[in-house]
Amino acid sequence: MDSAGLNRLYVQEWADTSVSPCRVSVPIEASSESTSVRAFSTDTIQLRGAVRPMCGIIGHIGTRDALKTLLTGLENLEYRGYDSAGIAIQNGAGIAVEKRSGEVDELKASVADSSIDGSVGIGHTRWSTHGPPTDANAHPHTTADVAVVHNGIIENYAELRERLQEHGCRFTSETDTEVIPHLIQQYIDDGYGSERAFRLAIDELEGSYAVAAMIADEKTLYATRKGSPLVVGLEDDACFLASDVPAFLEYTDDVVFLEDGDVVIADKYGVEITDLAGNPVVRQPETVDWDPEQAGKGTYDHFMLKEINEQPTSLAQAIEGRIEPERGTIDLERFGPGTFTDVDSVQLIACGTSYHAALYGAFALRGAGVEATAVLANEYRVAAPPIDERTLVIAVTQSGETADTLRALDCATDEGATTLAVTNVVGSTAARKADEALFIRAGPEIGVAATKTFSSQVALLLVLAQRITADLGAEPVADAHKLLEALDELPAAVESILEGDEAGKIAKRFQQSHAYFFIGRGLGYPVALEGALKFKEITYEHAEGFASGELKHGPLALVSPHTPVFVVLGGQEDEKTLKNAKEAQTRGAPVVAICPPNHQATEVADAHLPIPETHDVLAGLLANVQLQLVAYHAADQLNRPIDKPRNLAKSVTVE
Ligand code: F6R
């Protein structure tokens, strides 16, 4: 034990002359060793955290060239999307800062011939919220002695800024972030040591943040988080700070996932984690078993296409070990038989694509006689159905960091509900906030448009629905055995869709259309919504999803020969849905049926996207794979930036 009562995990002489000799220590439990976490397989851990829309933090202290390491880290975080980038590096007598709006490549070009030389630094990719994407608004933000990068929102920045300005501070940006270096500077000027100044400054912040800071001439990084993820990467001779593991994965897979309120001091003596008051906290280092290659595009042109094609594997992982079709049994980790006997009703809360998965899950539960509703998480506080301690609230969120969903989860907890997170991210805020978590094991999803995580959410929600209905003695979602068998065959069914080439041809055929409509009934309805969302977000074309029966109540006015209508079939009351499609067809709209090859719709429709025969409950999931492909090819033919659509973030951590 050291003086702080902590074990030193890493003890290493560093060769670098600038920071040598030194040791890296991490507070861990006395007897513990680094735990191994199998990433994205059976005990999945999702490595993408989420900060405010699209921002990314990287920090490095060690023996490497900081400039190169930070730029690589920023490139690794590019998938999150951003509009400006910057770095700050301890560079001999002071901090060298370079930042600019635009791509990391532009930042790289601007420092290509620089003489910046140091091994300690911080970097950032910014997505603008307070102030446009200008060089001045890009991070790091600095004062005479302090450089700071920040993800999140400082809610009380206006009053802090006013106070600091009254004390003579001159602001050079429109950002909320800039108050942080000024606060730290002020405390330093008042005579406090750097660490104390950092803690005092952080104590003044309201809102959500992950912050990394550096003080001129100090080979130390200071960092903290509240509501925005921050992870520490540990190497024998280096330490990394990042908003997401891929930032440093090529250097180390030993990570510490920080919790809200943790403060990290990384210097030549080690990495120390405390609370804001300075009391040591115990954080278990974990080894993530993820090949950096997994996060690459491989032979695919886009992450989205890669992720669509990964669905046979990700679906297999979602259900692996959880269902036994032969015996008709379900084994959902902690959710054994009897877990949900105290539940009167189920509410699923989610946003965007996850909301569509939640609608799918709610429909399956209701079909089995369980009272279940999907509610948009951002509407939940104002429009939640009645909640009590017999309500099970399921937060469906791939990232586990969506602010709307987290706030709704808080609301459910406050009302006394039992909460469960269905997420892709071990260690995410949702997983930690909820009473329990169930992981979809989809693996890293880098493309902004959610694809494989939707499929895995749906598959897992269907398995969960079986467990809940069995516990409540309700009618199983469908014939339980048959559904489990069909789930077991799902990866192969998706594989057969991926082998086809129909989606690309359909996208080409309707390329000149004015708008794209998607309709479905029952489980086809959330798929219609999801088909339209996927299409619009990556093609930028007008696309809308409707319940097929709603078409005649208004949207039909929009239908013309230039508005193809995609019809999701293969589920419930197909004949009615087909009738609705024909109403559009009569008005000249080309109808594209998504259904098995021998379905009656193929005789009526103008075009056909085939899906294999499957259980009714799974037809929508398969249809959605075809719609993902149509959206992808349509966007590709339009040459859109598919993995990073304009204005969108992979995870949205503001309400
Ligand atoms: C669309 C998409 C978003 C997310 C939504 C919720 O392709 O990805 O609509 O589904 O922002 O995100 P999570 O699931 O992380 O809560």
XYZ file of C-alpha atoms and ligand atoms in Angstrom:
671
model
C 0.000 0.000 0.000
C 1.218 3.459 -0.765
C 0.565 6.440 1.357
C -2.873 6.903 -0.124
C -3.734 3.346 0.813
C -3.653 2.250 -2.796
C -1.945 -0.585 -4.515
C 0.435 0.310 -7.257
C -0.550 -1.726 -10.248
C 2.038 -0.649 -12.735
C 5.562 0.079 -11.646
C 7.842 0.946 -14.452
C 10.910 2.973 -15.114
C 10.294 5.144 -18.135
C 13.110 5.535 -20.574
C 12.027 8.903 -21.863
C 14.312 11.655 -20.681
C 11.510 14.153 -20.453
C 9.511 12.147 -17.928
C 11.877 9.785 -16.239
C 12.123 7.865 -14.057
C 8.473 7.407 -13.324
C 5.817 4.995 -12.286
C 2.244 4.527 -13.226
C -0.020 3.466 -10.455
C -3.695 2.824 -10.470
C -5.860 2.361 -7.446
C -7.227 -1.131 -7.427
C -8.555 -3.440 -4.788
C -5.774 -4.975 -2.744
C -6.110 -8.495 -4.103
C -7.414 -7.744 -7.541
C -5.721 -8.079 -10.832
C -6.737 -6.565 -14.084
C -9.951 -8.273 -15.141
C -10.303 -9.532 -18.657
C -13.387 -8.483 -20.515
C -14.174 -10.309 -23.707
C -15.266 -7.578 -25.989
C -18.128 -8.043 -28.424
C -18.377 -11.758 -28.046
C -20.295 -13.610 -25.423
C -19.523 -11.170 -22.625
C -19.648 -8.183 -24.804
C -18.349 -4.820 -23.893
C -19.118 -2.048 -26.323
C -16.147 0.195 -26.646
C -17.755 3.259 -27.984
C -18.775 5.583 -25.271
C -20.524 8.777 -26.020
C -20.003 12.340 -25.180
C -21.953 15.326 -26.316
C -22.817 15.009 -29.969
C -19.738 13.977 -31.830
C -16.992 15.371 -29.583
C -13.909 13.313 -28.788
C -11.133 13.639 -26.224
C -7.664 12.152 -26.341
C -4.848 12.719 -23.852
C -1.397 11.168 -23.624
C 1.414 11.176 -21.117
C 4.339 8.836 -21.621
C 7.345 8.295 -23.776
C 5.803 8.625 -27.230
C 5.761 11.644 -29.450
C 2.561 13.318 -28.264
C 1.853 15.069 -31.550
C 1.736 11.860 -33.548
C -0.113 9.965 -30.809
C -2.768 12.640 -30.374
C -3.356 12.997 -34.103
C -3.746 9.230 -34.427
C -6.152 9.267 -31.501
C -8.197 12.030 -33.127
C -8.325 10.063 -36.369
C -9.545 7.048 -34.431
C -12.327 9.196 -32.995
C -13.349 10.638 -36.350
C -16.240 8.231 -36.731
C -18.065 10.198 -34.060
C -18.275 13.142 -36.410
C -16.924 16.620 -35.672
C -16.425 19.973 -37.266
C -13.117 21.108 -35.805
C -10.069 19.627 -34.142
C -7.130 20.706 -32.030
C -4.201 19.695 -29.870
C -2.169 21.160 -27.025
C 1.258 19.776 -26.176
C 3.806 20.523 -23.449
C 6.511 21.865 -25.652
C 9.612 22.840 -23.767
C 8.889 26.219 -22.252
C 5.118 26.312 -22.525
C 2.136 24.760 -24.219
C 1.973 24.622 -28.008
C -1.596 24.811 -29.311
C -2.873 24.158 -32.813
C -6.579 24.078 -33.593
C -8.786 24.683 -36.552
C -12.196 24.122 -37.988
C -12.446 21.302 -40.494
C -10.958 17.840 -40.742
C -8.207 16.230 -38.677
C -6.313 16.015 -41.981
C -6.242 19.803 -42.122
C -4.937 19.943 -38.569
C -2.300 17.406 -39.544
C -1.251 19.467 -42.518
C -0.983 22.579 -40.383
C 1.423 20.914 -37.931
C 3.329 18.900 -40.525
C 6.317 21.213 -40.493
C 6.003 22.343 -36.903
C 8.710 21.883 -34.330
C 6.265 20.805 -31.618
C 8.139 18.282 -29.540
C 6.808 16.754 -26.358
C 5.313 13.655 -24.849
C 2.428 15.119 -22.870
C -0.665 16.541 -24.500
C -4.398 16.675 -25.022
C -6.487 16.717 -28.192
C -10.098 17.156 -29.176
C -12.589 16.816 -31.985
C -15.442 19.297 -31.544
C -19.022 19.303 -32.706
C -20.198 22.846 -32.295
C -23.005 23.706 -29.929
C -21.968 27.019 -28.352
C -20.673 29.032 -31.281
C -20.037 28.005 -34.886
C -17.165 25.765 -36.011
C -14.421 28.376 -36.174
C -10.736 28.093 -35.322
C -11.349 30.234 -32.236
C -14.145 28.009 -30.955
C -12.183 24.789 -31.511
C -10.646 23.138 -28.439
C -8.257 23.188 -26.613
C -9.149 26.431 -24.881
C -6.331 28.146 -23.099
C -5.264 30.856 -20.718
C -1.723 31.887 -19.842
C -1.031 28.624 -18.025
C -3.927 26.292 -18.706
C -5.199 24.218 -21.648
C -8.529 22.383 -21.518
C -10.563 20.085 -23.725
C -14.157 19.381 -22.815
C -17.117 17.303 -23.935
C -20.588 18.049 -22.656
C -22.445 21.214 -21.741
C -21.604 23.634 -18.942
C -25.072 24.806 -18.011
C -23.983 27.677 -15.758
C -21.329 28.948 -18.159
C -23.070 32.299 -18.739
C -22.944 33.325 -15.092
C -19.401 31.971 -14.684
C -18.303 33.870 -17.767
C -19.850 37.083 -16.515
C -18.144 36.724 -13.147
C -14.794 35.904 -14.746
C -15.096 38.842 -17.129
C -15.778 41.127 -14.174
C -12.463 39.883 -12.787
C -10.730 40.886 -16.007
C -10.667 37.570 -17.898
C -10.697 38.031 -21.646
C -12.597 35.409 -23.607
C -11.593 34.555 -27.148
C -14.366 32.100 -28.056
C -18.124 31.757 -27.841
C -17.907 28.365 -26.170
C -19.168 27.278 -22.780
C -15.874 25.404 -22.389
C -13.690 28.470 -22.130
C -14.860 29.209 -18.603
C -13.005 26.092 -17.415
C -9.407 27.158 -18.170
C -10.235 30.630 -16.843
C -11.564 29.197 -13.588
C -8.487 27.016 -13.158
C -6.228 29.961 -14.011
C -8.013 32.138 -11.497
C -7.423 29.668 -8.689
C -3.778 29.288 -9.712
C -3.422 33.067 -9.690
C -4.981 33.068 -6.226
C -2.116 30.878 -5.055
C -3.614 27.405 -5.189
C -1.565 24.471 -6.498
C -2.569 23.126 -9.925
C -4.367 20.047 -8.633
C -6.337 22.029 -6.070
C -7.124 24.676 -8.662
C -8.462 21.986 -11.006
C -10.664 20.491 -8.276
C -11.994 23.894 -7.201
C -12.783 24.834 -10.787
C -14.592 21.572 -11.489
C -16.592 22.005 -8.308
C -18.088 25.164 -9.806
C -19.373 23.510 -12.956
C -22.986 22.554 -13.488
C -24.029 20.361 -16.379
C -22.399 17.395 -18.039
C -18.756 17.104 -18.848
C -15.660 15.108 -19.498
C -12.683 17.404 -19.042
C -8.960 16.961 -19.583
C -6.584 19.749 -18.592
C -2.895 20.573 -18.612
C -0.914 23.289 -16.853
C 2.080 24.902 -18.558
C 5.424 23.327 -17.703
C 3.807 20.494 -15.738
C 4.054 16.948 -16.994
C 0.677 16.104 -15.536
C -2.787 15.529 -16.958
C -5.885 16.325 -14.932
C -9.227 14.853 -15.916
C -12.709 14.260 -14.630
C -16.141 13.262 -15.834
C -19.785 13.799 -15.010
C -22.375 12.576 -17.461
C -19.921 12.208 -20.353
C -17.738 9.137 -20.710
C -14.016 9.158 -20.110
C -11.728 6.165 -20.049
C -8.127 5.743 -19.017
C -5.798 3.562 -21.062
C -2.848 2.075 -19.215
C 0.467 1.012 -20.634
C 3.719 0.207 -18.890
C 5.192 3.483 -19.957
C 2.201 5.625 -20.806
C -1.266 6.639 -19.870
C -4.074 7.720 -22.174
C -7.284 9.584 -21.533
C -10.047 9.289 -24.081
C -13.748 9.583 -24.545
C -13.650 6.202 -26.225
C -11.312 3.206 -26.205
C -10.611 3.061 -29.975
C -8.721 6.339 -29.559
C -5.782 4.444 -28.042
C -6.548 0.804 -28.756
C -3.521 0.318 -30.972
C -1.323 1.063 -27.946
C -3.103 -0.632 -25.082
C -6.168 -2.684 -24.256
C -5.916 -2.175 -20.482
C -8.553 0.341 -19.532
C -10.241 1.873 -16.539
C -13.799 3.037 -17.162
C -14.226 6.125 -15.010
C -17.395 6.891 -13.107
C -19.065 10.248 -12.653
C -17.172 12.324 -10.113
C -13.839 10.551 -10.604
C -10.803 12.781 -10.841
C -7.671 11.473 -12.567
C -4.208 12.834 -11.934
C -1.727 11.306 -14.353
C 1.891 12.273 -13.909
C 5.295 10.697 -13.917
C 4.568 8.958 -10.646
C 1.463 7.227 -11.841
C -2.257 7.471 -12.379
C -4.259 8.303 -9.341
C -8.038 8.215 -9.236
C -9.913 10.018 -6.497
C -13.234 11.693 -5.946
C -13.484 15.458 -6.291
C -12.574 15.946 -2.646
C -9.403 13.912 -3.140
C -10.481 10.669 -1.462
C -9.108 7.595 -3.287
C -11.661 5.590 -5.241
C -11.319 1.997 -6.351
C -11.696 1.364 -10.073
C -11.106 -2.053 -11.507
C -8.875 -2.043 -14.601
C -10.267 -4.196 -17.387
C -8.594 -5.752 -20.378
C -10.718 -5.341 -23.465
C -10.357 -8.240 -25.820
C -10.921 -6.397 -29.047
C -8.735 -6.490 -32.071
C -8.309 -2.910 -33.378
C -8.984 -4.370 -36.832
C -12.535 -4.943 -35.716
C -13.093 -1.224 -35.693
C -11.703 -0.821 -39.194
C -13.720 -0.930 -42.374
C -11.907 -4.012 -43.633
C -12.732 -4.509 -47.296
C -15.943 -2.491 -47.114
C -16.339 1.016 -48.474
C -18.291 2.100 -45.431
C -18.718 1.068 -41.821
C -22.463 0.978 -42.398
C -22.163 -1.694 -45.084
C -19.729 -3.639 -42.932
C -22.122 -3.474 -40.003
C -25.105 -4.525 -42.114
C -23.052 -7.510 -43.232
C -22.038 -8.339 -39.677
C -25.630 -9.032 -38.694
C -25.492 -12.815 -38.991
C -22.688 -12.745 -36.432
C -24.097 -10.027 -34.192
C -27.493 -11.725 -34.103
C -25.875 -15.047 -33.275
C -24.046 -13.314 -30.421
C -27.259 -11.678 -29.182
C -28.952 -15.029 -28.704
C -25.961 -17.289 -28.078
C -26.393 -19.260 -24.869
C -29.666 -17.482 -24.183
C -32.116 -19.744 -25.975
C -32.358 -23.488 -26.280
C -34.791 -24.171 -29.094
C -34.751 -27.950 -28.582
C -35.883 -27.645 -24.989
C -37.815 -24.445 -25.533
C -35.942 -22.741 -22.703
C -34.507 -19.291 -22.186
C -31.502 -18.454 -20.063
C -31.132 -14.707 -19.714
C -28.270 -14.388 -17.270
C -29.787 -13.040 -14.067
C -33.316 -13.172 -15.435
C -34.214 -16.734 -14.622
C -37.757 -18.075 -14.332
C -39.731 -16.049 -11.830
C -37.750 -12.834 -12.207
C -40.674 -10.838 -13.552
C -43.569 -12.239 -11.555
C -44.032 -8.906 -9.752
C -44.530 -6.961 -12.950
C -47.957 -5.561 -13.864
C -46.938 -3.573 -16.909
C -43.917 -2.900 -19.087
C -42.834 0.448 -20.500
C -40.057 0.647 -23.066
C -38.298 4.003 -23.360
C -35.981 4.891 -26.223
C -35.217 7.321 -29.033
C -34.775 7.056 -32.788
C -33.908 3.637 -34.100
C -33.923 2.227 -30.581
C -37.473 3.517 -30.205
C -38.448 1.524 -33.271
C -36.914 -1.555 -31.660
C -38.851 -0.693 -28.487
C -42.097 -0.445 -30.490
C -41.318 -3.893 -31.906
C -40.733 -5.286 -28.405
C -43.857 -3.654 -26.983
C -45.956 -5.030 -29.804
C -44.616 -8.535 -29.162
C -45.410 -8.226 -25.448
C -48.903 -6.900 -26.077
C -49.480 -9.712 -28.545
C -48.906 -12.054 -25.634
C -51.349 -10.225 -23.392
C -48.796 -8.259 -21.374
C -49.594 -4.579 -20.860
C -46.721 -2.935 -22.676
C -46.093 0.489 -24.200
C -43.162 2.032 -26.003
C -42.696 5.710 -25.171
C -40.319 8.167 -26.788
C -37.826 8.877 -24.030
C -37.871 12.587 -24.793
C -41.637 12.644 -24.210
C -41.529 10.467 -21.139
C -41.314 13.176 -18.514
C -44.384 14.898 -19.901
C -46.321 11.932 -21.237
C -45.402 8.796 -19.310
C -48.205 6.320 -18.684
C -48.864 5.703 -14.972
C -45.816 4.196 -13.233
C -45.515 2.414 -9.915
C -43.287 -0.161 -8.279
C -44.929 -2.930 -10.306
C -43.934 -1.268 -13.567
C -40.913 -2.620 -15.403
C -39.258 0.161 -17.391
C -36.862 -1.009 -20.090
C -34.453 1.586 -21.478
C -33.480 0.520 -24.990
C -30.314 2.337 -26.019
C -27.394 1.006 -28.009
C -24.936 3.575 -26.640
C -26.347 3.694 -23.139
C -25.547 7.406 -23.159
C -28.521 9.063 -24.864
C -29.459 11.974 -22.607
C -33.184 11.752 -23.345
C -33.224 8.086 -22.424
C -31.146 8.604 -19.295
C -33.455 11.370 -18.073
C -36.467 9.145 -18.690
C -34.709 6.377 -16.776
C -34.196 8.758 -13.849
C -37.863 9.638 -13.993
C -38.855 5.949 -13.892
C -36.519 5.337 -10.956
C -37.946 8.312 -9.076
C -41.433 6.890 -9.532
C -40.319 3.585 -8.012
C -40.314 1.447 -11.161
C -37.966 -1.493 -11.632
C -35.562 -0.557 -14.407
C -33.640 -2.554 -16.957
C -31.230 -1.293 -19.620
C -31.019 -3.137 -22.922
C -27.798 -1.771 -24.340
C -24.651 -2.533 -26.295
C -22.281 -0.821 -23.917
C -20.991 -2.455 -20.789
C -20.066 0.300 -18.378
C -22.408 2.787 -20.057
C -24.405 5.200 -17.966
C -27.692 3.428 -18.727
C -26.206 0.078 -17.721
C -25.096 1.581 -14.443
C -28.185 3.637 -13.729
C -30.694 0.845 -14.302
C -31.363 -1.834 -11.696
C -30.191 -4.439 -14.195
C -28.654 -4.508 -17.650
C -28.942 -6.894 -20.545
C -26.325 -6.552 -23.272
C -27.124 -7.002 -26.922
C -23.514 -8.016 -27.761
C -23.631 -6.429 -31.211
C -19.987 -5.386 -31.253
C -18.716 -1.953 -32.216
C -21.065 0.056 -34.392
C -19.174 2.941 -35.921
C -21.559 4.103 -38.657
C -23.819 6.832 -37.347
C -26.866 5.064 -38.767
C -27.745 2.211 -36.419
C -28.144 -1.079 -38.271
C -26.912 -4.208 -36.544
C -27.747 -2.823 -33.125
C -31.412 -2.456 -34.158
C -31.554 -6.106 -35.213
C -29.862 -7.258 -32.015
C -32.135 -5.084 -29.868
C -35.197 -6.584 -31.520
C -33.915 -10.153 -31.214
C -33.037 -9.708 -27.567
C -36.299 -7.941 -26.745
C -38.173 -10.858 -28.282
C -36.257 -13.303 -26.104
C -36.859 -11.079 -23.076
C -40.543 -10.887 -23.969
C -40.683 -14.682 -23.855
C -39.192 -14.666 -20.369
C -41.598 -11.972 -19.144
C -44.686 -13.606 -20.613
C -43.679 -16.974 -19.199
C -43.250 -15.421 -15.744
C -46.584 -13.677 -15.943
C -48.308 -16.815 -17.095
C -49.426 -14.953 -20.193
C -49.854 -16.526 -23.567
C -46.328 -16.813 -25.025
C -45.526 -14.246 -27.724
C -46.306 -16.912 -30.248
C -45.762 -20.625 -30.107
C -42.655 -20.360 -27.917
C -40.876 -23.343 -29.405
C -41.394 -22.193 -32.953
C -40.226 -18.661 -32.237
C -37.081 -19.918 -30.525
C -36.386 -22.166 -33.500
C -36.886 -19.265 -35.881
C -34.613 -17.061 -33.746
C -32.000 -19.780 -33.935
C -32.253 -19.714 -37.721
C -32.257 -15.926 -37.909
C -28.512 -15.479 -38.622
C -28.765 -17.826 -41.614
C -31.909 -16.059 -42.841
C -30.136 -12.684 -42.699
C -27.155 -14.233 -44.477
C -29.366 -15.273 -47.369
C -30.687 -11.690 -47.706
C -27.143 -10.333 -47.738
C -26.246 -12.689 -50.580
C -28.890 -11.118 -52.841
C -28.415 -8.023 -54.984
C -32.001 -6.811 -55.274
C -31.690 -3.831 -52.908
C -29.019 -2.087 -55.013
C -31.129 -2.518 -58.142
C -34.249 -1.137 -56.463
C -32.289 1.845 -55.161
C -31.061 2.538 -58.702
C -34.490 2.078 -60.259
C -36.136 4.648 -57.983
C -33.207 7.022 -57.774
C -35.071 9.933 -59.402
C -38.072 9.798 -57.058
C -39.423 12.838 -55.235
C -40.107 11.096 -51.939
C -40.085 7.594 -50.485
C -42.846 6.108 -48.355
C -42.711 3.053 -46.140
C -45.803 1.341 -44.791
C -46.453 -1.632 -42.528
C -48.989 -2.983 -40.081
C -48.419 -4.491 -36.639
C -44.752 -5.421 -36.404
C -44.371 -4.034 -39.913
C -45.163 -0.546 -38.618
C -41.972 0.040 -36.576
C -40.067 -1.434 -39.514
C -41.724 1.073 -41.864
C -40.704 3.866 -39.470
C -37.178 2.512 -39.261
C -36.935 2.015 -43.044
C -37.872 5.657 -43.561
C -35.531 6.918 -40.829
C -32.586 5.013 -42.275
C -33.383 6.216 -45.768
C -33.733 9.880 -44.896
C -30.765 10.107 -42.553
C -28.202 8.863 -45.031
C -29.692 9.855 -48.423
C -31.060 13.276 -47.325
C -34.119 12.448 -49.418
C -37.652 12.861 -48.116
C -38.805 9.571 -46.621
C -41.744 8.863 -44.317
C -43.024 5.790 -42.563
C -46.713 5.209 -41.881
C -48.948 2.579 -40.411
C -50.362 1.177 -43.632
C -53.942 1.835 -42.545
C -53.090 5.510 -42.007
C -52.157 6.107 -45.622
C -55.746 6.855 -46.569
C -56.152 9.281 -43.646
C -53.921 11.947 -45.152
C -50.567 10.843 -46.556
C -52.246 9.510 -49.689
C -52.426 13.127 -50.845
C -48.644 12.991 -51.302
C -48.633 9.833 -53.378
C -47.699 10.147 -57.061
C -45.834 8.162 -59.732
C -42.677 9.711 -58.250
C -43.181 8.362 -54.730
C -42.357 4.667 -54.437
C -44.119 2.947 -51.555
C -42.183 0.203 -49.753
C -44.597 -2.245 -48.154
C -43.477 -4.441 -45.264
C -45.345 -7.759 -45.385
C -45.034 -11.258 -44.055
C -46.595 -10.515 -40.689
C -50.127 -9.747 -39.564
C -53.170 -8.928 -41.699
C -51.134 -8.775 -44.885
C -54.219 -8.701 -47.083
C -55.266 -5.366 -45.521
C -51.773 -3.930 -45.903
C -51.739 -5.016 -49.515
C -55.073 -3.291 -50.048
C -53.562 -0.072 -48.662
C -50.598 -0.487 -50.997
C -52.928 -0.927 -53.936
C -54.623 2.370 -53.046
C -51.236 4.027 -53.557
C -50.575 2.011 -56.686
C -53.899 3.108 -58.195
C -52.642 6.671 -57.877
C -49.544 5.796 -59.839
C -47.109 5.069 -57.019
C -44.758 2.152 -57.689
C -45.135 -0.444 -54.936
C -42.147 -2.401 -53.639
C -43.174 -5.440 -51.601
C -40.814 -6.803 -48.968
C -41.974 -10.338 -48.360
C -41.146 -14.019 -48.987
C -40.938 -15.031 -52.687
C -44.197 -16.963 -52.757
C -46.230 -14.232 -51.059
C -49.345 -13.050 -52.925
C -47.947 -9.494 -52.875
C -45.329 -10.401 -55.469
C -48.110 -10.738 -58.061
C -49.388 -7.235 -57.336
C -46.256 -5.240 -56.564
C -44.153 -3.428 -59.132
C -40.962 -4.642 -57.504
C -40.013 -7.185 -54.883
C -37.394 -7.405 -52.156
C -37.335 -11.015 -50.987
C -36.999 -12.250 -47.415
C -36.894 -15.903 -46.364
C -39.973 -17.553 -44.877
C -39.827 -17.186 -41.113
C -41.947 -16.904 -38.000
C -44.447 -14.025 -38.319
C -42.792 -12.207 -35.420
C -39.440 -12.130 -37.206
C -40.570 -11.137 -40.715
C -40.238 -7.453 -39.852
C -36.690 -7.883 -38.619
C -35.719 -9.539 -41.912
C -37.575 -6.934 -43.978
C -35.601 -4.281 -42.143
C -32.322 -5.768 -43.386
C -33.522 -5.278 -46.982
C -34.512 -1.701 -46.145
C -31.091 -1.042 -44.603
C -29.533 -2.190 -47.870
C -31.867 -0.043 -49.995
C -30.998 3.021 -47.902
C -27.303 2.225 -48.084
C -27.243 1.766 -51.872
C -29.439 4.812 -52.486
C -27.069 6.942 -50.391
C -24.026 5.422 -52.059
C -25.438 6.174 -55.513
C -25.954 9.772 -54.377
C -22.390 9.831 -53.083
C -23.449 10.826 -49.565
C -21.040 10.662 -46.595
C -22.783 7.516 -45.402
C -20.952 6.921 -42.135
C -21.168 10.518 -41.009
C -24.416 12.053 -42.252
C -24.648 15.806 -41.895
C -25.988 17.216 -38.630
C -26.179 13.817 -36.929
C -24.315 12.323 -34.008
C -23.723 8.700 -33.198
C -24.903 9.326 -29.726
C -26.800 12.302 -28.496
C -25.980 13.275 -24.968
C -27.946 16.487 -24.830
C -31.701 16.723 -24.289
C -30.457 6.398 -36.221
C -29.873 6.317 -34.889
C -30.507 7.114 -33.812
C -30.341 6.405 -32.453
C -30.862 7.306 -31.322
C -30.790 6.614 -29.985
O -29.782 5.571 -37.119
O -28.895 5.664 -34.685
O -31.846 7.373 -34.076
O -31.051 5.205 -32.487
O -30.105 8.478 -31.282
O -29.495 6.211 -29.704
P -29.186 5.108 -28.613
O -29.687 3.803 -29.131
O -27.699 5.125 -28.464
O -29.908 5.513 -27.370
